[in-house]
C-alpha positions as semicolon CSV with decimal commas, in nm:
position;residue;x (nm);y (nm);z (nm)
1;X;9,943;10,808;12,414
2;X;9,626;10,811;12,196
3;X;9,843;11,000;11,906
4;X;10,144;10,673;11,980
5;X;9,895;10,422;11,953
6;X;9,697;10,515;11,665
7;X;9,983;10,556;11,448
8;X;10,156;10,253;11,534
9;X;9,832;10,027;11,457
10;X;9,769;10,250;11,143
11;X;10,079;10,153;10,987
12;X;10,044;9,755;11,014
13;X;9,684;9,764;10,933
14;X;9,722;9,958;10,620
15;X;10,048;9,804;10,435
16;X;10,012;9,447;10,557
17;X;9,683;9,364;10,325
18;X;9,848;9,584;10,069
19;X;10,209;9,369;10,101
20;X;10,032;9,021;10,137
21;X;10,321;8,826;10,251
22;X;10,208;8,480;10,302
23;X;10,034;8,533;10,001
24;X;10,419;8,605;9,822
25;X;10,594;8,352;10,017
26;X;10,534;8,045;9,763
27;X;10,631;8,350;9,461
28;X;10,983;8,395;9,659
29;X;11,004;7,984;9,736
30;X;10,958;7,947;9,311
31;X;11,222;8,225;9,227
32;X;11,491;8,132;9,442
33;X;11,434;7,725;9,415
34;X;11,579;7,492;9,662
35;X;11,821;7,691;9,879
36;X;11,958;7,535;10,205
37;X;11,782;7,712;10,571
38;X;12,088;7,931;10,645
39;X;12,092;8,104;10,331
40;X;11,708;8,128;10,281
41;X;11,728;8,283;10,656
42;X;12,043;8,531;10,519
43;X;11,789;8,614;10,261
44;X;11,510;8,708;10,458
45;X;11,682;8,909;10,679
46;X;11,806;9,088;10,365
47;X;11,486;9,133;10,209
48;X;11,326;9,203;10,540
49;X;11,615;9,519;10,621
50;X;11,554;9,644;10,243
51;X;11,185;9,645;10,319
52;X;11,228;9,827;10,600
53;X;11,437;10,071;10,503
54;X;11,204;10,133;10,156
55;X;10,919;10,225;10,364
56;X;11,090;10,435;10,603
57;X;11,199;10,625;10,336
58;X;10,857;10,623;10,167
59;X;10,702;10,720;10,491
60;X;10,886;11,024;10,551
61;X;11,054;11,135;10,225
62;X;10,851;11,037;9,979
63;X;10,631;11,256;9,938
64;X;10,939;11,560;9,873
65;X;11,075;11,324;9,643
66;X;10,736;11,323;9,375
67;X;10,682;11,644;9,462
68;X;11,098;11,754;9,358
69;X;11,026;11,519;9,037
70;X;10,675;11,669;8,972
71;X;10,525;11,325;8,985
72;X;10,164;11,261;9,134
73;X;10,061;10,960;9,276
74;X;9,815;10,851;9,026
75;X;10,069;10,813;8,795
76;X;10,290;10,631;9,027
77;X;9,953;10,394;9,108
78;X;9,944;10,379;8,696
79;X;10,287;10,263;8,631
80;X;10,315;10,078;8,932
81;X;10,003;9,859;8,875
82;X;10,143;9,765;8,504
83;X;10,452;9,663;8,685
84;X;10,250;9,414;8,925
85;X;9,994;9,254;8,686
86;X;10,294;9,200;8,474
87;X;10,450;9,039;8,727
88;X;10,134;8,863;8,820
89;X;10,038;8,697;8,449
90;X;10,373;8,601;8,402
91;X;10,351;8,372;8,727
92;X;10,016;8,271;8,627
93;X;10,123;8,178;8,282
94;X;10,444;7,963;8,380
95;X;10,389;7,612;8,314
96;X;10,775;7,590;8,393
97;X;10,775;7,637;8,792
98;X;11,013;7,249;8,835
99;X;11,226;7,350;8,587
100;X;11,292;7,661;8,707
101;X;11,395;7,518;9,063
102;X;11,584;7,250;8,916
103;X;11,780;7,536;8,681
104;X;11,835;7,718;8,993
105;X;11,961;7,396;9,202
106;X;12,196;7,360;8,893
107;X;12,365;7,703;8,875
108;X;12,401;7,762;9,259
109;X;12,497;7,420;9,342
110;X;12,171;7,348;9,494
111;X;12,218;7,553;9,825
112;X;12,476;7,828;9,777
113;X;12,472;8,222;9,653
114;X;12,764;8,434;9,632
115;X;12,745;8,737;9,866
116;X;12,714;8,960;9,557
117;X;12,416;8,756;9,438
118;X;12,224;8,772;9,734
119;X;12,308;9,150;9,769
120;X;12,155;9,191;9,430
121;X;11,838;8,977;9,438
122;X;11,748;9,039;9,777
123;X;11,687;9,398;9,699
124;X;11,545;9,303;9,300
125;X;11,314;9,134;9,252
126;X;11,250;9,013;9,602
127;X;11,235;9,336;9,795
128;X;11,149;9,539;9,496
129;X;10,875;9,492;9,314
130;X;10,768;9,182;9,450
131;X;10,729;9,282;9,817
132;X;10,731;9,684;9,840
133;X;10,547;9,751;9,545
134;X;10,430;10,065;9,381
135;X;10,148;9,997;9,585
136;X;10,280;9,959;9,898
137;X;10,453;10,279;9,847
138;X;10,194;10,521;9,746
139;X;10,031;10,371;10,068
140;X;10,308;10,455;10,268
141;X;10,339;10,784;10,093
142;X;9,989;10,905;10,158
143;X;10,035;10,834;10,531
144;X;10,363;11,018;10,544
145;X;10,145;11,316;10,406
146;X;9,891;11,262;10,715
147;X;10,193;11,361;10,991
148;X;10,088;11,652;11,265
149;X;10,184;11,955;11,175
150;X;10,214;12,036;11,570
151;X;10,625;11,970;11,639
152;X;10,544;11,679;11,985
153;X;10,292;11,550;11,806
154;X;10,494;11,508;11,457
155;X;10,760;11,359;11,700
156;X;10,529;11,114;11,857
157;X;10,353;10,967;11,555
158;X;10,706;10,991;11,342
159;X;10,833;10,710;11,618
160;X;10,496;10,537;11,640
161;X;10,535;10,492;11,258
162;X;10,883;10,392;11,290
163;X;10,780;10,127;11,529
164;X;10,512;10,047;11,292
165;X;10,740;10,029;10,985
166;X;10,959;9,734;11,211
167;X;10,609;9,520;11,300
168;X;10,569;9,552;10,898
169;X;10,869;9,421;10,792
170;X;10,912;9,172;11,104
171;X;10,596;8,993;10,980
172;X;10,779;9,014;10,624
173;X;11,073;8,830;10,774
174;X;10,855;8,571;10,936
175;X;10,716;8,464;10,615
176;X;10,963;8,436;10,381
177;X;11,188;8,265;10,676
178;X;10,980;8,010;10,707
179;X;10,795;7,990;10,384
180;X;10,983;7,585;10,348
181;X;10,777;7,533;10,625
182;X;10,445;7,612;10,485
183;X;10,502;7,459;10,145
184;X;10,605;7,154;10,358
185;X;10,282;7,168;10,548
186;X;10,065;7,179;10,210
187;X;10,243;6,964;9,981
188;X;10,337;6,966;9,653
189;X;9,981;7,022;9,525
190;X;9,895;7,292;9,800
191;X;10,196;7,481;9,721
192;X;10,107;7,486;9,379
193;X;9,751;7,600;9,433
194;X;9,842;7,890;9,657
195;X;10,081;7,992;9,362
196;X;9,885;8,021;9,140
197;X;9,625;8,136;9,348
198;X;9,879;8,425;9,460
199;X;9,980;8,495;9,096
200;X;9,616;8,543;8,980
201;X;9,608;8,764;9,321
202;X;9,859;8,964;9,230
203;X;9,691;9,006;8,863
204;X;9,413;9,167;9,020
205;X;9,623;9,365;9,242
206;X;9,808;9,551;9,022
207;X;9,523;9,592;8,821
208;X;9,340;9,727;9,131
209;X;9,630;9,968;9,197
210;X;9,635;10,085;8,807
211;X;9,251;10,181;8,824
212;X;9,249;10,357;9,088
213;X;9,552;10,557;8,951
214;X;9,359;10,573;8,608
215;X;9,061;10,654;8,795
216;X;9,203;10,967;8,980
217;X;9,342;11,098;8,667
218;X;9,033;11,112;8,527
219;X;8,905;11,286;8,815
220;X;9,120;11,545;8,753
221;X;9,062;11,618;8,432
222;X;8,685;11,676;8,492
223;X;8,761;11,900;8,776
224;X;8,944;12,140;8,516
């Protein structure tokens, strides 16, 4: 029970700071504009089952994958933390966050995606990059890597961390569903604020996540 326990809290506890979802919920309310309930509810279940299924696989295959590709994870830390803090200045940078949701009112009617469109986006940009980052993964890679070798035990924590892996993306859901709600609840100004705030966030996250990749590189090379 010890074994269960620890690795279902582990999981939460480790990819939750890393994911930040409230922090990304007024990032998904600018990028997909002023969408009616039902849909943005279609849409976070989408995103949320994507999610889920990214980290499952980056939980317990992940690690054969880089290691079939010959890729380490400070390079996937390198590239992936160019890919944030890209994503992070150019949120920080637009001066153009009305027009954007009126542009998106325009071209979907104000309320309505086709099913193909909210295939597409839910998985890019919403799942991936913007929630499951390169971060998030190499997290969730390193603690597929930390499994038992002992067969019960590798059993036990492998359900623990599936368990875990559904609290993850549950909170996930919970934010993005009712993201309206919070923006409601600060205002126009608020929701602005935490924006930006989350943009420059997200700047220092990816830059965080490059370092560290940069950093263990360089580790490396002194060790040879």
């Amino acid at each position: 029970m010890i074994i269960f326990f620890k690795a279902l809290i582990v999981v939460p506890i480790t990819l939750l700071p890393i994911l930040n979802p409230i922090a990304i919920a007024p990032i998904f309310l600018s990028m997909t504009g002023p969408i009616e309930p039902q849909l943005a509810n279609r849409l976070a279940k989408r995103i949320a089952l994507n999610c889920f299924f990214l980290l499952m696989g980056a939980v317990f295959i992940g690690s054969y994958v880089l290691d079939f590709f010959g890729i380490s994870l400070p390079i996937v830390r390198v590239a992936g933390g160019i890919v944030v803090a890209m994503a992070g200045w150019k949120l920080l940078n637009d001066q153009g966050q009305d027009k954007l949701r009126n542009s998106v009112a325009a071209s979907h009617g104000g309320s309505t995606w086709t099913r193909e469109e909210l295939r597409s986006r839910g998985f890019y940009p919403f799942s991936f990059p913007l929630t499951v980052g390169p971060g998030t993964i190499a997290a969730s890679v390193t603690l597929g890597t930390q499994m038992p070798n002992k067969p019960v035990d590798w059993i036990i924590t492998s359900i623990a961390s599936a368990m875990g892996v559904l609290l993850t993306t549950l909170v996930i859901y919970l934010c993005y569903r009712f993201a309206r709600n919070m923006e409601r609840l600060l205002g126009d100004v608020g929701a602005t604020v935490l924006l930006r705030l989350s943009a420059f966030i997200l700047l220092c996250i990816g830059i965080e996540i490059g370092w560290a990749g940069i950093s263990d590189l360089v580790g490396d090379l002194k060790l040879r």
